[in-house]
Coordinates of C-alpha atoms in Angstrom, one line a residue:
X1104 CA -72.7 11.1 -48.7
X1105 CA -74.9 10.2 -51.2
X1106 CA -76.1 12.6 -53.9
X1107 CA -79.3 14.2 -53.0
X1108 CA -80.5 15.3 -56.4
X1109 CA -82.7 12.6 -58.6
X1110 CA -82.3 12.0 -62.2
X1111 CA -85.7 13.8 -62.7
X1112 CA -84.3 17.0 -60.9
X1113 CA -80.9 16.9 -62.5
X1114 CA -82.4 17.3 -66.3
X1115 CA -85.3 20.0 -65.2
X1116 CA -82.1 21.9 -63.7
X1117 CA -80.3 21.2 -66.3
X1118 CA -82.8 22.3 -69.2
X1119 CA -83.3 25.6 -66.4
X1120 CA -78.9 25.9 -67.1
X1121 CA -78.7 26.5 -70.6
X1122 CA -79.8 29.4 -70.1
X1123 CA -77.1 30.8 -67.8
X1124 CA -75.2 33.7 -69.8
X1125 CA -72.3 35.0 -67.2
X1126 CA -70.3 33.0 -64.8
X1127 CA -71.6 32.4 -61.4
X1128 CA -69.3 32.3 -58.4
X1129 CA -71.2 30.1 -55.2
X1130 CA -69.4 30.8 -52.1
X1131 CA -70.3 28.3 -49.6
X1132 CA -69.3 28.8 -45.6
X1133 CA -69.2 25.7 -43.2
X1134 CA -67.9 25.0 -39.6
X1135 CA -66.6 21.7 -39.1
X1136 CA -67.7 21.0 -35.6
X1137 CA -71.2 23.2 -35.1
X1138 CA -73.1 22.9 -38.3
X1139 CA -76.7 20.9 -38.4
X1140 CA -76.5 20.7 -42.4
X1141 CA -73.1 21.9 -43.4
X1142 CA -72.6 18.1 -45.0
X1143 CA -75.8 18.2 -47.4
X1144 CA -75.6 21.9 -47.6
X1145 CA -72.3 21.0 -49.2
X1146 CA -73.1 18.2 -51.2
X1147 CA -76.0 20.1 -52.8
X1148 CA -74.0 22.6 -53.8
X1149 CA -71.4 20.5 -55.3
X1150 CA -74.0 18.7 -57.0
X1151 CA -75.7 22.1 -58.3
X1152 CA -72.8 23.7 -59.5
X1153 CA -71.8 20.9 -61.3
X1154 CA -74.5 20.8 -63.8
X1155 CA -72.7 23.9 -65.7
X1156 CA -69.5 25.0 -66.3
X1157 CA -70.9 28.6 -65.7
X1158 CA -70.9 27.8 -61.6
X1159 CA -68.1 27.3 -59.7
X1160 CA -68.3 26.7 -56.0
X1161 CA -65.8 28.0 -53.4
X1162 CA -65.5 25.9 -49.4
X1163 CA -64.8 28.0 -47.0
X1164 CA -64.6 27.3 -43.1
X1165 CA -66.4 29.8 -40.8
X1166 CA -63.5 29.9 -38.4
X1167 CA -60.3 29.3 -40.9
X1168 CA -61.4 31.9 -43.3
X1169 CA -63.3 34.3 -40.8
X1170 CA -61.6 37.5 -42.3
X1171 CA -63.8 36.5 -45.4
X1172 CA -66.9 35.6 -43.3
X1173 CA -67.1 38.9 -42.1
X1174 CA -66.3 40.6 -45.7
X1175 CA -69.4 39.2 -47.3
X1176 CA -71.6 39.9 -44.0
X1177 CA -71.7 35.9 -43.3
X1178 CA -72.7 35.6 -40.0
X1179 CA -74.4 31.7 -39.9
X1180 CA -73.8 28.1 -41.2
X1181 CA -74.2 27.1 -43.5
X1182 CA -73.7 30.3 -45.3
X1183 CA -74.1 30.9 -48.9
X1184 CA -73.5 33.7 -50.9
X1185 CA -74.3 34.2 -55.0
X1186 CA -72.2 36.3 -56.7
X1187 CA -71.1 37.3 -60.0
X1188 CA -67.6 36.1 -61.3
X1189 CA -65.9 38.6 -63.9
X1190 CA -62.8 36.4 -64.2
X1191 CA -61.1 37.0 -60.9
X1192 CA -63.5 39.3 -59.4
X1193 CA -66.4 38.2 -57.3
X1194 CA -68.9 40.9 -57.8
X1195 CA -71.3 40.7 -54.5
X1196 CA -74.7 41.6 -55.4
X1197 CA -75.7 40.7 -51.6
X1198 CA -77.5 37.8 -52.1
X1199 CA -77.0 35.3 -49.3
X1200 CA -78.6 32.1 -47.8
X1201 CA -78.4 30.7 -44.0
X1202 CA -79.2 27.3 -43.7
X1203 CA -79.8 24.4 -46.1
X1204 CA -82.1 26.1 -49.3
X1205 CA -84.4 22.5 -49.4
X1206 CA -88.1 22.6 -50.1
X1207 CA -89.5 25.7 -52.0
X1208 CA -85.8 27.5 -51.4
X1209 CA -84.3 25.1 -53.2
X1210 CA -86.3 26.5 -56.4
X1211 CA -85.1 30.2 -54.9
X1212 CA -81.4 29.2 -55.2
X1213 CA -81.8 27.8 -58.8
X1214 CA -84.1 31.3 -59.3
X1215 CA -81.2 33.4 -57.4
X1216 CA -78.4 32.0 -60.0
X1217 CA -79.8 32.5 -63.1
X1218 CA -80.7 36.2 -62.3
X1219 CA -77.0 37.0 -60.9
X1220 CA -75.7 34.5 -64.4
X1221 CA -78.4 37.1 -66.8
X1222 CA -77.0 40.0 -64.8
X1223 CA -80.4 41.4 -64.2
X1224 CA -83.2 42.0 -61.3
X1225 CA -85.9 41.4 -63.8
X1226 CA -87.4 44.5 -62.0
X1227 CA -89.2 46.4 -63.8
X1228 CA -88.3 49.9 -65.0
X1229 CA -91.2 51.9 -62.3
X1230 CA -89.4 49.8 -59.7
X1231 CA -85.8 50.3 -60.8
X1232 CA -86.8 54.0 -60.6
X1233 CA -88.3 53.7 -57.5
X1234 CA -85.3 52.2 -56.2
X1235 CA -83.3 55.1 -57.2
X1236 CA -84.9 56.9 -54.9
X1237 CA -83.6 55.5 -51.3
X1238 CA -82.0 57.8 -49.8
X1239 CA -80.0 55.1 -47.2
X1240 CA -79.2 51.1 -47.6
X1241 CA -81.4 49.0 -46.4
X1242 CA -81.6 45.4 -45.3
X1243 CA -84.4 42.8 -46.8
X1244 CA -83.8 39.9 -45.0
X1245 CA -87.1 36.6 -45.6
X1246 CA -87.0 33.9 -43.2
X1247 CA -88.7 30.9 -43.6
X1248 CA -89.4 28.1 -41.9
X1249 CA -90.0 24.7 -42.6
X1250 CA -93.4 24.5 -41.1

C-alpha cells in the first residue's frame, strides 16, 4: 500500500516530534477478514510512528490476541490505544481510537501522543482539582462522523 502521508505532512509532524519527551507505546488492533480500514489504519500508523524513535507501534489481531483486546477495553477495528511506555511497561492512560483517525482526528492523534510523550493533561490546576472530586469512574467517549 502506498504511503498516505505527503512530504509536506511528514516535516509539520516532524517539527510537531521534537518535542516528544517520554516514549510512546501505539497499540494497534486489526481483524484480518472484517475490517473496512484495518490496511490504511495500519499503514498510517506505521508511517506515524516512524517519524520518531520515541513511538513504537505494536499489531495486534482482534481475534489472535483477544485476551489483550479485552484488557485494554478494545472492543472495534481498527482499535487504537496510546499509552505510555516505561521500558517494559505499557502505562494505559485510556486513551483509545475506533476507526481510521483521518480528517480533523488525524490532528487528535498527533495531539493525543505528544500529551501521553509530555506526561501531562495540560489541564489546568481548577480542573485537575475538580477532577479529584468524582466520586465514581466515568466514561467520555466523542464520536464523530465524517459528515
Amino acid at each position: 500500500m502506498a504511503g498516505l502521508l505527503n512530504d509536506e505532512i511528514i516535516q509539520q509532524i516532524q517539527t510537531v516530534f521534537k518535542d516528544l519527551k517520554e516514549p510512546v507505546a501505539v497499540l494497534f488492533f486489526g481483524d484480518k477478514e472484517n475490517c473496512q480500514f484495518c490496511g490504511e489504519t495500519r499503514t498510517l500508523l506505521e508511517e506515524v510512528t516512524a517519524l520518531s524513535t520515541k513511538l513504537s507501534l505494536d499489531v495486534y489481531d482482534m481475534a489472535e490476541d483477544a485476551d489483550l483486546a479485552k484488557q485494554y477495553h478494545v472492543d472495534k477495528t481498527p482499535g487504537i490505544v496510546i499509552a505510555a511506555k516505561n521500558g517494559d511497561e505499557i502505562v494505559d492512560y485510556g486513551i483509545r481510537y475506533a476507526g481510521i483517525p483521518s480528517g480533523h482526528e488525524f490532528s487528535s492523534l498527533i495531539n493525543d501522543l505528544m500529551l501521553v510523550s509530555n506526561r501531562d493533561s495540560g489541564l489546568k490546576d481548577a480542573t485537575r482539582e475538580a477532577l479529584k472530586e468524582l466520586k465514581e469512574p466515568i466514561t467520555l467517549q466523542v464520536y464523530v462522523t465524517p459528515t
